[in-house]
Amino acid sequence: MKNIFLADDDADDRMFFGDALKQVTILTQLTLSNDGLELMHNLETVIPDVIFLDLNMPRKNGFQCLEEIRNTPQLKDIPIVIFSTTANEDAVNKAHQLGANYYICKPHSFELLVKAIETALTLVMWPKPQPPRENFILTIS
Amino acid sequence: MTEDKLATAIKELAFQNEEKEKRAAELIIANKELAFQNDEKEKRAVELIIANKELAFQNDEKEKRAVELIIANKELAFQNDEKEKRAAELIIANKELAFQNDEKEKRAVELIIANKELAFQNDEKEKRAAELIIANKELTFQNDEKEKRAAELIIANEELLFQNDEKEKRAAELIIANEELLFQNDEKEKRSAELIIANKELAFQNDEKKKRVNENKELEVISNAVKQTSLYSRSLIEASLDPLVTISPEGKITDVNEASVKVTGVPRLKLIGTDFSDYFTEPQKAREGYKQVFEKEFVSDYPLTIQHKNGTLTDVLYNASLYNDENGNVLGVFAAARDITAQKAEELKLANKELILQNKVREQQAAVLKIANIELAFQNEEKEKRAAELITANKELAFQNEEKEKRAAELIIANKELAFQNDEREKRAAELIIANKELAFQNDEKEKRAAELIIANKELAFQNDEKEKRAAELIIANKELTFQNDEKEKRAAELIIANKELLFQNDEKEKRAAELIIANKELAFQNDEKEKRAAELIIANKELESFNYISSHDLQEPLRKIQMFSTCLVTDEAQNLSDKGNEYVLRIGDAANRMRTLIDDLLAYSRTTTSERKFETTSLTPIVEAVINGFKEIISEKNATIESHVMCDAHIIPFQFYQLMHNLIGNALKFSNPDRPPHIVINSRNIEGSKFKDEKILLNKKYCHITVTDNGIGFAPQYKDHIFEIFKRLHDKEKVSGTGIGLTIVKKIVENHNGVIKAKGELNQGASFDIYIPSA
């Protein structure tokens, strides 16, 4: 059973993720956070196996969470997959620089979403260090 | 329940679609406004460029003026220097003039002194000349005197010479006379001596004559007797048929007789003195015999053989003995050889004949003696004549001696006179010497004066030269002065002109400065305006950028939801929908996809105008390859072939160029002909702008010419410009999807790169796009 955290301010995206996760073959448990603050709060009690992190969130955005997590001793090793609508080069670079493990652009098809989550989970299962920049973005097709 | 939900969902979807379409319409309007504002922005940018160019131009003008000012100032400074140099030169020239004037005055003073000295020297010269004249007169007088004396001397000398000659003649005559006298005395003495001798001899001879006469008579008798005896003896010897010979103690024949001559064949005189033994065949034997005589005082019958000259041999027996003189001294050997032959009788006859001959000879000799006696008598007569002559000669000699004494007395007188004249001559000579010394002294004085005059003249000449040099120098100095004065006036005139020009240039400068100030004020104002525009533009751009971003992002967000939901429906709820419902869902999805594409394209388009223009000169090859790589699924799907021969470098914004190639190649793939697999060719080459006629192509720039050619459905040529316009599509969206923005974006990117794009096409054959982008 893999404990998965998702932080996203969009309710629809949260719903999509949950539905897609159900289609993933791996056994998982999902904890949802509406924004960065809630995520950090949740992290105080539970250490997940992986965090899927949106970037544009109110109160505390993805970058701030990422930075904070990577600077918190008990949280710094948690695999983090950025899950964002934007494919902006600067955002991606910043995410990589701040220590995210992978970057996924939110797909616009349900099938692709399922594939993306499955790929990410497969990759982050193994305790590896941060991949190099060229492998950072997961492209799902 | 689910049906209600579906209905509401569908209603919601429809509503959302309406909303979506409203938004889309709004977007379109917004984009049009964007486009308009971008045009405005570009117009402003163009205006700015023009304004900047004008500013730049005015700055150039300003700088040119400034440069001209600098040059004018430099020239002024230079002319001021020149003016100062001329002034300094003038000062120097004036100083030199003053100095030369001093020199001139000094020379004038020196000239006056020199002239006074000259005058003095001339007086001195005249005094010397007067003295010389007097001296010369005295000299001439003395010369006359000298010549008179000389003439007198000459006469005296001539007389002396003549007298000397006479004296010498007399002396010579005397000498001759004396010699003759001496000679005659000698002769006289000789004659006297001879006379005495002759007399003595005469007397003696007379005695002798008498004796002779007597002796002759006796002699005659004796001689006759002797003669007869000797003749007789000799004749006997000669008559002897035996060779008789006398030999000296040394062995030499001293006498021979005729028989010896006959037997040897050698004449008598030749025999005498020769070695006795030579005439024998055995000389040694003969010598021995001869020695024997000396030992034993005689030898008898000693056999020898006499050899005649012609070789005839005569055998003989020798009898020899010593013979002595009166005192008993040995004189020699007398040898007689007896011829043992029978020729003796004839030899005796011969001997007798010879005896007769010898008698005749004796008689001749007696005749000769008589003649000698006659001659003696004659000589006695001659001697007496000579004695008489001698006496006369002695008388003459005495007379000549008297004459000689007279001449000697005359000579003494003449010599005394000569001596006196010599004294006189010597006195004259002494006087002459004194006169000559005085002359010589006066000549020296004259020469000294002459030398002094020469020196004085040389000094005068030298001073005249100096005077002339000074005068010449003065002339030159004056010429130079006048020249320098001219130069000074020229400089002054030039200075005046230069100053006028300076004033004029200063006025000009001030005008330019005033103009510059005005120009600068205008520039400053324009700069302010420009900065205002630039600030406005920046704000506008930022607004646009944020608007773009926000629009796209915010637009994309609901769109993504629509797509997700419709895909969810397709995935999860397909079974719950009717066929119609499923079809609706699918159509929703399609519309949502189209919207996404449109938004993406619009976003891309806006990025081409608003994003930072980071140009690089870089190779196009990797970008083209990346684009092709990005399409690899579609390429394999459609079995398409893409040839890429892109080798150029160009001055590009890399991500925009990527977008450009992506759109073109994407179009080529999208608008493929269903009858054939797509074949796309991408070429590139470098060309000069001059080779290409388009007002936007700069002639002297190098361009990279890229062509993208496909074999797709193409387009009708009349639409070659139409296709680049925004939202203009040539096909309905059912056949070929497309937003109508793709080529607009391409064209915008090409324009961003200051390039040109041209489209060519034929329906159902394919399309070709030519892009020209600057290489650098």
CSV table of N, CA, C and O in Angstrom, one decimal, chain B residues 627-644 664-682 709-712:
chain,number,residue,atom,x,y,z
B,627,VAL,N,13.0,19.4,-34.7
B,627,VAL,CA,11.6,19.5,-35.2
B,627,VAL,C,11.2,18.2,-35.8
B,627,VAL,O,10.1,17.6,-35.5
B,628,ILE,N,12.1,17.7,-36.7
B,628,ILE,CA,11.7,16.5,-37.4
B,628,ILE,C,11.6,15.3,-36.4
B,628,ILE,O,10.6,14.5,-36.5
B,629,ASN,N,12.5,15.3,-35.4
B,629,ASN,CA,12.4,14.3,-34.4
B,629,ASN,C,11.1,14.4,-33.6
B,629,ASN,O,10.5,13.3,-33.3
B,630,GLY,N,10.6,15.6,-33.4
B,630,GLY,CA,9.3,15.8,-32.7
B,630,GLY,C,8.2,15.2,-33.4
B,630,GLY,O,7.2,14.8,-32.8
B,631,PHE,N,8.3,15.1,-34.7
B,631,PHE,CA,7.2,14.6,-35.5
B,631,PHE,C,7.3,13.1,-35.8
B,631,PHE,O,6.6,12.6,-36.7
B,632,LYS,N,8.2,12.4,-35.2
B,632,LYS,CA,8.6,11.1,-35.7
B,632,LYS,C,7.4,10.1,-35.6
B,632,LYS,O,7.3,9.2,-36.5
B,633,GLU,N,6.5,10.3,-34.7
B,633,GLU,CA,5.3,9.4,-34.7
B,633,GLU,C,4.4,9.6,-35.9
B,633,GLU,O,4.0,8.6,-36.6
B,634,ILE,N,4.2,10.9,-36.2
B,634,ILE,CA,3.3,11.1,-37.3
B,634,ILE,C,4.0,10.7,-38.6
B,634,ILE,O,3.4,10.2,-39.6
B,635,ILE,N,5.4,10.9,-38.6
B,635,ILE,CA,6.1,10.5,-39.8
B,635,ILE,C,6.0,9.0,-40.1
B,635,ILE,O,5.7,8.6,-41.2
B,636,SER,N,6.1,8.2,-39.0
B,636,SER,CA,6.0,6.8,-39.2
B,636,SER,C,4.6,6.4,-39.5
B,636,SER,O,4.3,5.5,-40.3
B,637,GLU,N,3.6,7.1,-38.9
B,637,GLU,CA,2.2,6.8,-39.1
B,637,GLU,C,1.8,7.0,-40.6
B,637,GLU,O,1.1,6.2,-41.2
B,638,LYS,N,2.3,8.2,-41.1
B,638,LYS,CA,1.9,8.5,-42.5
B,638,LYS,C,2.9,8.0,-43.5
B,638,LYS,O,2.8,8.2,-44.7
B,639,ASN,N,4.0,7.2,-43.0
B,639,ASN,CA,5.0,6.7,-43.9
B,639,ASN,C,5.7,7.9,-44.7
B,639,ASN,O,5.9,7.7,-45.9
B,640,ALA,N,5.9,8.9,-44.0
B,640,ALA,CA,6.4,10.1,-44.7
B,640,ALA,C,8.0,10.1,-44.7
B,640,ALA,O,8.6,9.4,-43.9
B,641,THR,N,8.5,10.7,-45.7
B,641,THR,CA,10.0,10.8,-45.8
B,641,THR,C,10.4,12.3,-45.8
B,641,THR,O,9.7,13.1,-46.5
B,642,ILE,N,11.3,12.6,-45.0
B,642,ILE,CA,11.8,14.0,-44.9
B,642,ILE,C,13.3,14.0,-45.2
B,642,ILE,O,14.0,13.3,-44.6
B,643,GLU,N,13.6,14.8,-46.2
B,643,GLU,CA,15.0,15.0,-46.5
B,643,GLU,C,15.4,16.4,-46.0
B,643,GLU,O,14.8,17.4,-46.4
B,644,SER,N,16.4,16.4,-45.2
B,644,SER,CA,16.9,17.6,-44.6
B,644,SER,C,18.3,17.9,-45.1
B,644,SER,O,19.2,17.1,-44.8
B,664,LEU,N,5.9,24.8,-40.4
B,664,LEU,CA,6.0,24.5,-41.8
B,664,LEU,C,6.0,23.0,-42.0
B,664,LEU,O,5.3,22.5,-42.9
B,665,ILE,N,6.8,22.3,-41.2
B,665,ILE,CA,6.9,20.8,-41.4
B,665,ILE,C,5.6,20.2,-41.0
B,665,ILE,O,5.1,19.2,-41.7
B,666,GLY,N,5.0,20.7,-39.9
B,666,GLY,CA,3.7,20.2,-39.5
B,666,GLY,C,2.7,20.4,-40.6
B,666,GLY,O,1.9,19.4,-40.8
B,667,ASN,N,2.7,21.5,-41.2
B,667,ASN,CA,1.7,21.8,-42.3
B,667,ASN,C,1.9,20.8,-43.4
B,667,ASN,O,1.0,20.3,-44.0
B,668,ALA,N,3.3,20.6,-43.8
B,668,ALA,CA,3.6,19.7,-44.9
B,668,ALA,C,3.1,18.3,-44.6
B,668,ALA,O,2.5,17.7,-45.5
B,669,LEU,N,3.2,17.9,-43.4
B,669,LEU,CA,2.7,16.6,-43.0
B,669,LEU,C,1.2,16.6,-43.0
B,669,LEU,O,0.5,15.6,-43.4
B,670,LYS,N,0.6,17.7,-42.4
B,670,LYS,CA,-0.9,17.7,-42.3
B,670,LYS,C,-1.6,17.8,-43.6
B,670,LYS,O,-2.6,17.1,-43.9
B,671,PHE,N,-1.0,18.6,-44.5
B,671,PHE,CA,-1.7,18.8,-45.8
B,671,PHE,C,-1.2,17.9,-46.9
B,671,PHE,O,-1.0,18.2,-48.0
B,672,SER,N,-1.0,16.6,-46.4
B,672,SER,CA,-0.4,15.6,-47.4
B,672,SER,C,-1.5,15.1,-48.3
B,672,SER,O,-2.7,15.2,-48.0
B,673,ASN,N,-1.1,14.6,-49.4
B,673,ASN,CA,-2.1,14.0,-50.4
B,673,ASN,C,-2.3,12.6,-50.0
B,673,ASN,O,-1.4,11.8,-49.8
B,674,PRO,N,-3.6,12.2,-49.8
B,674,PRO,CA,-3.9,10.9,-49.4
B,674,PRO,C,-3.5,9.8,-50.4
B,674,PRO,O,-3.3,8.6,-50.0
B,675,ASP,N,-3.3,10.2,-51.6
B,675,ASP,CA,-2.9,9.2,-52.6
B,675,ASP,C,-1.4,8.8,-52.5
B,675,ASP,O,-1.0,7.8,-53.1
B,676,ARG,N,-0.7,9.6,-51.9
B,676,ARG,CA,0.8,9.2,-51.8
B,676,ARG,C,1.3,9.6,-50.5
B,676,ARG,O,0.8,10.5,-49.8
B,677,PRO,N,2.4,8.9,-50.1
B,677,PRO,CA,3.0,9.2,-48.8
B,677,PRO,C,3.7,10.6,-48.9
B,677,PRO,O,4.2,10.9,-49.9
B,678,PRO,N,3.7,11.3,-47.8
B,678,PRO,CA,4.3,12.6,-47.9
B,678,PRO,C,5.8,12.6,-48.1
B,678,PRO,O,6.5,11.8,-47.4
B,679,HIS,N,6.2,13.4,-49.0
B,679,HIS,CA,7.7,13.6,-49.2
B,679,HIS,C,8.1,15.0,-49.0
B,679,HIS,O,7.6,15.9,-49.8
B,680,ILE,N,8.9,15.3,-48.0
B,680,ILE,CA,9.2,16.7,-47.7
B,680,ILE,C,10.7,16.9,-47.9
B,680,ILE,O,11.5,16.1,-47.4
B,681,VAL,N,11.0,18.0,-48.6
B,681,VAL,CA,12.5,18.3,-48.8
B,681,VAL,C,12.8,19.7,-48.2
B,681,VAL,O,12.1,20.6,-48.5
B,682,ILE,N,13.7,19.7,-47.3
B,682,ILE,CA,14.2,20.9,-46.7
B,682,ILE,C,15.6,21.2,-47.2
B,682,ILE,O,16.5,20.4,-47.0
B,709,THR,N,9.7,22.1,-49.2
B,709,THR,CA,8.8,21.7,-50.3
B,709,THR,C,8.1,20.3,-49.9
B,709,THR,O,8.8,19.4,-49.4
B,710,ASP,N,6.8,20.3,-50.3
B,710,ASP,CA,6.1,19.0,-50.0
B,710,ASP,C,5.3,18.6,-51.3
B,710,ASP,O,5.2,19.4,-52.2
B,711,ASN,N,4.9,17.4,-51.2
B,711,ASN,CA,4.1,16.8,-52.4
B,711,ASN,C,2.6,16.6,-52.0
B,711,ASN,O,2.0,15.7,-52.4
B,712,GLY,N,2.2,17.5,-51.1
B,712,GLY,CA,0.8,17.4,-50.6
B,712,GLY,C,-0.3,17.9,-51.5
B,712,GLY,O,-0.1,18.0,-52.7
